[in-house]
Amino acid sequence: MTLLSPAERSYLRDSLTASPIIRPDSRTPHQFRPIEAKTSFLSSSNGSARVRLIDGSECIVSVKAKVVDLASVSNLVEVDIDVDSFRDDSNFVTNLKFHILNSLANFPSTVLKLTTKYGYKLFIDVIVTSHSSYPLTLISLATYLALKTARLPKLVSEVNDEEIAEQPTFADDWAESTLIQDLLDAPFQPPVLITLGIIGNNIIFDPSIEEEQIIDNSLVIGFYNGRVITPINTISLSSISNGVNSIVLVKALELGNKYGGMVVKALDTLIEQDIDDENIF
Amino acid sequence: MDITEVISITKPQSSSQYNNIDESNDDSDIEMGESSAGGASAGIVTPGELITEDPIWMKGHGTYFLNDSTYSSVAGSVSRVNRLLSVIPLRGRYSPETGDHIVGRITEVANKRWKVDIGTRQDAVLMLGSVNLPGGILRRKSESDELQMRNFLKEGDLLNCEVQTIFSNGIASLHTRSLKYGKLRNGIFLKVPSSLIVKSKNHAYDLPGSVSVILGSNGYIWLHKTLANTSTTTTVNQNAAKIQGRDYAPGQGSISITRLEEESSWEIYSDQNDPNITSSTRSNISRYYNVIKALAYGELGITEQRVILGYEASLAYSNIGSLIDRESMEQICQEVLNSEKMRG
Amino acid sequence: MELYSPEGLRIDGRRWNELRRFECKINTHPHSADGSSYVEQGNTKIICMVRGPMEPAMKSQVNATSSTVEVNVSLANFSTFERKKRSKTDKRITELKTTLERTFNECIMGHLYPRTLISVTVQVLAQDGGLLAAMTNAVTLALIDAGIAMYDYVSGVNAGLYDQTSALLDLNTLEENDMCSLTIGVIGKSEKLALVVLEDKLPLDRLESVLAIAIAGSHRIRELMDMEVRKHGNMRLAKVSV
């Protein structure tokens, strides 16, 4: 990790605590770094997405559905994260997994139930091929895209298997597959996690690696259905750790409410425009 | 509100676009090769490719010699200078040359030397004897200097220096024995590929908007506030004035002169920024940061002129934050090229 | 299920000496690695990133006379038809890693980069046979992209023997599971092998025919990789001279 010199740290700190905030790349406080994204490039997965920042940070997510006996599993959504150069059991990876899994706690699992006995289990596998700043937001956006574009094959066997035990069978035609959204009455919107940096009384969205090193505290907020939802967590990205003051917390939630919707809208626009080809790069 | 003010999410440039660029450039490609006939020949060679069977050529970097023939060991363009045949790779880490003006970051404080990351294959070294120490150039280095090396430069510190020599094992040795070199303050750091930095006599420039830049040959760049008095004479005069001011205290003159000399030269290792960096200077620094990032994105060679042209083009954007979007970066590069053409 | 019909057609319609679709890209991750590549060999998909030559993180990786090549192989959980979680210390992964490290230690002109580390990350997104071969190709391309000096391309492909008689080129998973096969890595246009892995039993008198078709296939793959390297290189040259 790049270590900043004391002079850089104090320059950055002064710029970020100034009013108005001056970020090193001139971003407004609520501006994210630009993202490049591509969906549905893995033919062997139900859904896939690749998201990349301009600095090269990249995350690939696959969603695979597997038919399981509902009685044999405790949860229908499983998340696994692989970060280059981190052990699977490291705190870093465990925390990322915890946040993503937590954000999917309200996943509409009922749509995954095929029959009384069988259902889909979704395996969300995340690979972070490279990253500089904390990759949680990147993972969350990629997961959103992969889930939103995931297609499930159409069930052709009986839905009701209470009397006659029957293994579910599916239509071979991929064109008959459905999006998770089509199985729901309401629009399907997986929560998006946003990382906020707190410095003094200022708040910045999507801190870069340099900013991370001098902020007082970081906040992860979920955004769902047009507003900020719980859980809201503080995470420590820098060595400094000061408590979060309640005024700043309220401000952070306000900003989250105000700008979170834009992120979701941008993601949805990308899905609409994305062409169905399998070119990953 | 426009979504892009919060986030811009775009598709990757599709491979078909990539192909089109390729084809449209094919013609110009050949012209380029001819125009630069002095150096590279048209097209590239790839590893294992036979370059010549003529034994007259001396084999340089990027080549190897086998059974009287010279082959390429990298993908790149062939360069023939006098009798020396080499292949310049398309990409690769910075390879230092004596006299290069560069920016580096201390990675380790070792025995009588610092290790410095300058983007090369192996960290460079800065010997304790190659820096100016407080107390003047003529002062002898002592053991106490060795013990307090971390007080001068420590891990993470950025410095501005010159490549003094390249050791036989390829490691670069640096020096900061000039007033224009030393620790960096009052600004921000960014990296671009070293291949984009065009070597010239001077790598430190004052730019419009009270901002100065050091375009290190290694692709490490430092943007900072232009100092009011950078020339050495003024500092000396200031010191002289101070000394005179103190001279009124009789009998302490000689002591205070040496102490002041020491104090003033300790300043070159200070971690304190100038307390008066205005917010307009700060925004200008950030603007230049984005301009240089945009030039690097467009893979344009980065020169003083282009940085200034890019800065001028960027003034059309009231929201500088939007400069980080791909479209805006392409736009800036295009405008830089256009204004260059207009200037001839 | 018939893997090779009497008419000479394989399960995916290829003839005995035909390669699968081979697509590659170089410089896919310019901002996060010194060199990078993406290879699709049939339905096997691989991303490769090279970092270095650079200062080794550990003293044990310092070799005073040469560079140290370290390969990390990661098979995505979703890379197989049936999702499977793999441990990073899986025996098969360790084997692949060691094989690639040995192969490229020979092909890289390591003496030019003493005391440095060349770190290679191979990320497998999808596997459908010919895994080691596709990895070899991806690593070759990423090393070239990083500007690291090598004697030549190493291009790889697998080949098998059907029914103890017919040699088949570039096997997919179905074919690989059902017949003995070998993987080779060929140095440039020569017939020298930088890599041979033969894990099954193969009648010795048939080895030559299998090797011959594999060498021919590798040469074709080298050509395809070379085309991509040149295409990308010329595009870059044109850009730089602006």
Tab-separated table of N, CA, C and O in Angstrom, chain A residues 41-45 52 54-58 60-62 64 66 78 80 82-84 86-88 123 125 127 129-130 278-281, chain C residues 23 25 28-32 37-38 40 43 45 47 49 51 74 76-83 85-88 121 123-126:
chain	number	residue	atom	x	y	z
A	41	PHE	N	-21.604	-11.910	-19.469
A	41	PHE	CA	-20.566	-12.399	-20.377
A	41	PHE	C	-20.148	-13.834	-20.049
A	41	PHE	O	-19.343	-14.399	-20.749
A	42	LEU	N	-20.696	-14.388	-18.972
A	42	LEU	CA	-20.338	-15.767	-18.638
A	42	LEU	C	-21.526	-16.662	-18.971
A	42	LEU	O	-22.554	-16.625	-18.298
A	43	SER	N	-21.377	-17.459	-20.032
A	43	SER	CA	-22.517	-18.249	-20.478
A	43	SER	C	-22.855	-19.359	-19.495
A	43	SER	O	-23.974	-19.847	-19.473
A	44	SER	N	-21.888	-19.747	-18.671
A	44	SER	CA	-22.181	-20.850	-17.753
A	44	SER	C	-22.737	-20.374	-16.413
A	44	SER	O	-22.952	-21.175	-15.518
A	45	SER	N	-22.935	-19.064	-16.271
A	45	SER	CA	-23.544	-18.551	-15.048
A	45	SER	C	-24.914	-17.972	-15.373
A	45	SER	O	-25.158	-17.558	-16.497
A	52	ARG	N	-15.290	-1.970	-13.265
A	52	ARG	CA	-13.904	-1.528	-13.129
A	52	ARG	C	-13.813	-0.021	-12.935
A	52	ARG	O	-14.545	0.738	-13.562
A	54	ILE	N	-11.360	3.485	-13.049
A	54	ILE	CA	-10.357	3.958	-13.984
A	54	ILE	C	-8.938	3.654	-13.492
A	54	ILE	O	-8.017	3.489	-14.273
A	55	ASP	N	-8.762	3.486	-12.181
A	55	ASP	CA	-7.427	3.170	-11.674
A	55	ASP	C	-7.090	1.689	-11.818
A	55	ASP	O	-6.034	1.246	-11.377
A	56	GLY	N	-7.999	0.918	-12.399
A	56	GLY	CA	-7.714	-0.494	-12.642
A	56	GLY	C	-8.361	-1.432	-11.644
A	56	GLY	O	-8.374	-2.639	-11.860
A	57	SER	N	-8.911	-0.911	-10.547
A	57	SER	CA	-9.598	-1.792	-9.595
A	57	SER	C	-10.724	-2.501	-10.332
A	57	SER	O	-11.466	-1.869	-11.079
A	58	GLU	N	-10.844	-3.801	-10.094
A	58	GLU	CA	-11.816	-4.548	-10.875
A	58	GLU	C	-12.459	-5.642	-10.047
A	58	GLU	O	-11.807	-6.268	-9.223
A	60	ILE	N	-15.330	-8.972	-10.470
A	60	ILE	CA	-16.152	-9.812	-11.336
A	60	ILE	C	-17.096	-10.615	-10.450
A	60	ILE	O	-16.666	-11.194	-9.456
A	61	VAL	N	-18.374	-10.603	-10.806
A	61	VAL	CA	-19.344	-11.324	-9.987
A	61	VAL	C	-20.124	-12.307	-10.856
A	61	VAL	O	-20.521	-11.981	-11.982
A	62	SER	N	-20.292	-13.506	-10.345
A	62	SER	CA	-21.111	-14.495	-11.022
A	62	SER	C	-22.256	-14.886	-10.102
A	62	SER	O	-22.079	-14.999	-8.888
A	64	LYS	N	-24.902	-17.949	-9.769
A	64	LYS	CA	-25.258	-19.281	-10.268
A	64	LYS	C	-26.391	-19.834	-9.417
A	64	LYS	O	-26.332	-19.776	-8.193
A	66	LYS	N	-28.679	-23.068	-8.271
A	66	LYS	CA	-28.621	-24.516	-8.224
A	66	LYS	C	-29.891	-24.996	-7.549
A	66	LYS	O	-30.332	-24.423	-6.546
A	78	GLU	N	-25.972	-17.511	-1.025
A	78	GLU	CA	-24.649	-17.674	-0.428
A	78	GLU	C	-23.671	-16.754	-1.145
A	78	GLU	O	-23.739	-16.599	-2.361
A	80	ASP	N	-19.584	-15.686	-1.705
A	80	ASP	CA	-18.177	-16.006	-1.491
A	80	ASP	C	-17.329	-14.951	-2.186
A	80	ASP	O	-17.637	-14.550	-3.307
A	82	ASP	N	-13.413	-13.585	-3.230
A	82	ASP	CA	-12.005	-13.916	-3.400
A	82	ASP	C	-11.258	-12.629	-3.763
A	82	ASP	O	-11.531	-12.024	-4.792
A	83	VAL	N	-10.391	-12.203	-2.881
A	83	VAL	CA	-9.629	-10.984	-3.156
A	83	VAL	C	-8.179	-11.367	-3.378
A	83	VAL	O	-7.573	-12.040	-2.541
A	84	ASP	N	-7.661	-10.973	-4.515
A	84	ASP	CA	-6.282	-11.248	-4.865
A	84	ASP	C	-5.376	-10.844	-3.706
A	84	ASP	O	-5.510	-9.748	-3.170
A	86	PHE	N	-5.314	-11.812	-0.673
A	86	PHE	CA	-5.830	-11.966	0.682
A	86	PHE	C	-6.274	-13.406	0.918
A	86	PHE	O	-6.853	-14.030	0.031
A	87	ARG	N	-5.994	-13.920	2.090
A	87	ARG	CA	-6.468	-15.250	2.433
A	87	ARG	C	-7.972	-15.214	2.627
A	87	ARG	O	-8.533	-14.213	3.048
A	88	ASP	N	-8.630	-16.345	2.309
A	88	ASP	CA	-10.078	-16.418	2.440
A	88	ASP	C	-10.546	-16.187	3.866
A	88	ASP	O	-11.640	-15.687	4.100
A	123	PHE	N	-25.778	-18.791	-5.695
A	123	PHE	CA	-24.391	-18.667	-5.262
A	123	PHE	C	-23.807	-17.414	-5.893
A	123	PHE	O	-23.686	-17.327	-7.116
A	125	ASP	N	-20.675	-15.419	-6.391
A	125	ASP	CA	-19.223	-15.530	-6.251
A	125	ASP	C	-18.565	-14.268	-6.754
A	125	ASP	O	-18.782	-13.850	-7.890
A	127	ILE	N	-15.043	-12.056	-7.404
A	127	ILE	CA	-13.586	-12.056	-7.524
A	127	ILE	C	-13.143	-10.603	-7.631
A	127	ILE	O	-13.628	-9.869	-8.485
A	129	THR	N	-10.089	-8.745	-8.761
A	129	THR	CA	-8.801	-9.040	-9.396
A	129	THR	C	-7.744	-8.031	-8.984
A	129	THR	O	-6.575	-8.352	-8.940
A	130	SER	N	-8.164	-6.812	-8.705
A	130	SER	CA	-7.213	-5.842	-8.175
A	130	SER	C	-7.977	-4.683	-7.567
A	130	SER	O	-9.091	-4.384	-7.989
A	278	GLU	N	-20.813	-11.657	-25.528
A	278	GLU	CA	-20.027	-12.289	-24.477
A	278	GLU	C	-18.605	-11.751	-24.414
A	278	GLU	O	-17.720	-12.385	-23.866
A	279	ASN	N	-18.377	-10.595	-25.013
A	279	ASN	CA	-17.047	-10.003	-24.917
A	279	ASN	C	-16.873	-9.376	-23.557
A	279	ASN	O	-17.522	-8.391	-23.237
A	280	ILE	N	-16.007	-9.975	-22.778
A	280	ILE	CA	-15.842	-9.462	-21.418
A	280	ILE	C	-15.039	-8.168	-21.430
A	280	ILE	O	-15.297	-7.258	-20.674
A	281	PHE	N	-14.069	-8.062	-22.341
A	281	PHE	CA	-13.238	-6.851	-22.370
A	281	PHE	C	-13.494	-6.043	-23.631
A	281	PHE	O	-13.800	-6.583	-24.675
C	23	GLU	N	-9.357	-17.065	-29.041
C	23	GLU	CA	-9.352	-15.607	-29.077
C	23	GLU	C	-8.488	-15.092	-27.950
C	23	GLU	O	-8.494	-15.653	-26.849
C	25	LYS	N	-6.566	-11.393	-26.156
C	25	LYS	CA	-6.385	-9.938	-26.091
C	25	LYS	C	-5.203	-9.667	-25.182
C	25	LYS	O	-4.988	-10.374	-24.208
C	28	THR	N	-5.146	-6.016	-21.294
C	28	THR	CA	-6.531	-5.839	-20.848
C	28	THR	C	-6.611	-5.078	-19.524
C	28	THR	O	-7.651	-4.518	-19.205
C	29	HIS	N	-5.536	-5.092	-18.735
C	29	HIS	CA	-5.554	-4.422	-17.426
C	29	HIS	C	-4.376	-3.462	-17.320
C	29	HIS	O	-3.496	-3.636	-16.483
C	30	PRO	N	-4.352	-2.427	-18.169
C	30	PRO	CA	-3.172	-1.566	-18.211
C	30	PRO	C	-2.924	-0.804	-16.912
C	30	PRO	O	-1.788	-0.431	-16.633
C	31	HIS	N	-3.958	-0.568	-16.113
C	31	HIS	CA	-3.757	0.276	-14.933
C	31	HIS	C	-3.440	-0.511	-13.668
C	31	HIS	O	-3.044	0.057	-12.674
C	32	SER	N	-3.678	-1.821	-13.705
C	32	SER	CA	-3.450	-2.553	-12.463
C	32	SER	C	-2.305	-3.554	-12.570
C	32	SER	O	-2.003	-4.224	-11.594
C	37	SER	N	-3.397	-10.076	-19.985
C	37	SER	CA	-3.949	-10.701	-21.180
C	37	SER	C	-5.245	-11.415	-20.834
C	37	SER	O	-5.549	-11.654	-19.668
C	38	TYR	N	-5.995	-11.743	-21.866
C	38	TYR	CA	-7.223	-12.527	-21.713
C	38	TYR	C	-7.249	-13.540	-22.837
C	38	TYR	O	-7.043	-13.184	-24.005
C	40	GLU	N	-9.328	-16.916	-24.570
C	40	GLU	CA	-10.438	-17.865	-24.650
C	40	GLU	C	-10.025	-18.970	-25.591
C	40	GLU	O	-9.757	-18.729	-26.771
C	43	ASN	N	-14.264	-22.898	-24.657
C	43	ASN	CA	-14.997	-22.247	-23.570
C	43	ASN	C	-14.153	-22.058	-22.321
C	43	ASN	O	-14.671	-21.736	-21.262
C	45	LYS	N	-11.796	-19.823	-20.256
C	45	LYS	CA	-11.543	-18.378	-20.267
C	45	LYS	C	-10.604	-17.997	-19.136
C	45	LYS	O	-10.863	-18.351	-17.985
C	47	ILE	N	-7.921	-14.917	-17.384
C	47	ILE	CA	-7.313	-13.593	-17.280
C	47	ILE	C	-5.931	-13.784	-16.669
C	47	ILE	O	-5.783	-14.548	-15.717
C	49	MET	N	-2.441	-11.620	-15.221
C	49	MET	CA	-1.803	-10.341	-14.916
C	49	MET	C	-0.385	-10.584	-14.426
C	49	MET	O	-0.154	-11.481	-13.613
C	51	ARG	N	2.958	-8.724	-12.661
C	51	ARG	CA	3.492	-7.536	-11.990
C	51	ARG	C	4.995	-7.743	-11.822
C	51	ARG	O	5.430	-8.770	-11.340
C	74	SER	N	-5.702	-19.168	-9.645
C	74	SER	CA	-6.961	-19.124	-8.930
C	74	SER	C	-8.078	-19.603	-9.862
C	74	SER	O	-8.253	-19.067	-10.947
C	76	ALA	N	-11.910	-19.839	-10.398
C	76	ALA	CA	-13.139	-19.250	-9.858
C	76	ALA	C	-14.098	-20.370	-9.462
C	76	ALA	O	-14.163	-21.409	-10.122
C	77	ASN	N	-14.842	-20.130	-8.387
C	77	ASN	CA	-15.815	-21.138	-7.944
C	77	ASN	C	-16.800	-21.480	-9.052
C	77	ASN	O	-17.300	-22.587	-9.129
C	78	PHE	N	-17.077	-20.493	-9.904
C	78	PHE	CA	-18.084	-20.685	-10.941
C	78	PHE	C	-17.477	-21.154	-12.258
C	78	PHE	O	-18.156	-21.206	-13.267
C	79	SER	N	-16.194	-21.509	-12.245
C	79	SER	CA	-15.541	-21.804	-13.524
C	79	SER	C	-15.960	-23.145	-14.106
C	79	SER	O	-15.799	-23.393	-15.291
C	80	THR	N	-16.485	-24.035	-13.267
C	80	THR	CA	-16.954	-25.322	-13.786
C	80	THR	C	-18.471	-25.315	-13.865
C	80	THR	O	-19.129	-24.489	-13.233
C	81	PHE	N	-19.026	-26.240	-14.608
C	81	PHE	CA	-20.475	-26.292	-14.785
C	81	PHE	C	-21.156	-26.411	-13.424
C	81	PHE	O	-22.084	-25.677	-13.107
C	82	GLU	N	-20.667	-27.349	-12.631
C	82	GLU	CA	-21.147	-27.445	-11.255
C	82	GLU	C	-20.281	-26.551	-10.400
C	82	GLU	O	-19.077	-26.763	-10.302
C	83	ARG	N	-20.886	-25.549	-9.760
C	83	ARG	CA	-20.095	-24.655	-8.931
C	83	ARG	C	-19.388	-25.443	-7.835
C	83	ARG	O	-19.951	-26.333	-7.224
C	85	LYS	N	-16.412	-24.856	-4.613
C	85	LYS	CA	-15.477	-24.015	-3.865
C	85	LYS	C	-14.161	-24.758	-3.726
C	85	LYS	O	-14.128	-25.914	-3.346
C	86	ARG	N	-13.092	-24.060	-4.097
C	86	ARG	CA	-11.786	-24.712	-4.032
C	86	ARG	C	-10.889	-24.024	-3.029
C	86	ARG	O	-10.906	-22.813	-2.903
C	87	SER	N	-10.121	-24.823	-2.375
C	87	SER	CA	-9.151	-24.246	-1.457
C	87	SER	C	-7.957	-23.763	-2.277
C	87	SER	O	-7.630	-24.334	-3.315
C	88	LYS	N	-7.319	-22.698	-1.796
C	88	LYS	CA	-6.187	-22.156	-2.552
C	88	LYS	C	-4.985	-23.087	-2.498
C	88	LYS	O	-4.017	-22.906	-3.222
C	121	THR	N	-0.339	-13.674	-11.960
C	121	THR	CA	-1.612	-14.139	-11.418
C	121	THR	C	-2.471	-14.671	-12.561
C	121	THR	O	-2.713	-13.960	-13.534
C	123	GLN	N	-6.098	-16.077	-13.417
C	123	GLN	CA	-7.456	-16.182	-12.910
C	123	GLN	C	-8.313	-16.916	-13.935
C	123	GLN	O	-8.527	-16.419	-15.035
C	124	VAL	N	-8.782	-18.103	-13.567
C	124	VAL	CA	-9.589	-18.890	-14.504
C	124	VAL	C	-11.059	-18.575	-14.271
C	124	VAL	O	-11.580	-18.772	-13.175
C	125	LEU	N	-11.722	-18.070	-15.321
C	125	LEU	CA	-13.136	-17.726	-15.195
C	125	LEU	C	-14.029	-18.872	-15.641
C	125	LEU	O	-15.148	-19.027	-15.168
C	126	ALA	N	-13.554	-19.669	-16.594
C	126	ALA	CA	-14.358	-20.787	-17.083
C	126	ALA	C	-13.414	-21.860	-17.566
C	126	ALA	O	-12.393	-21.555	-18.190
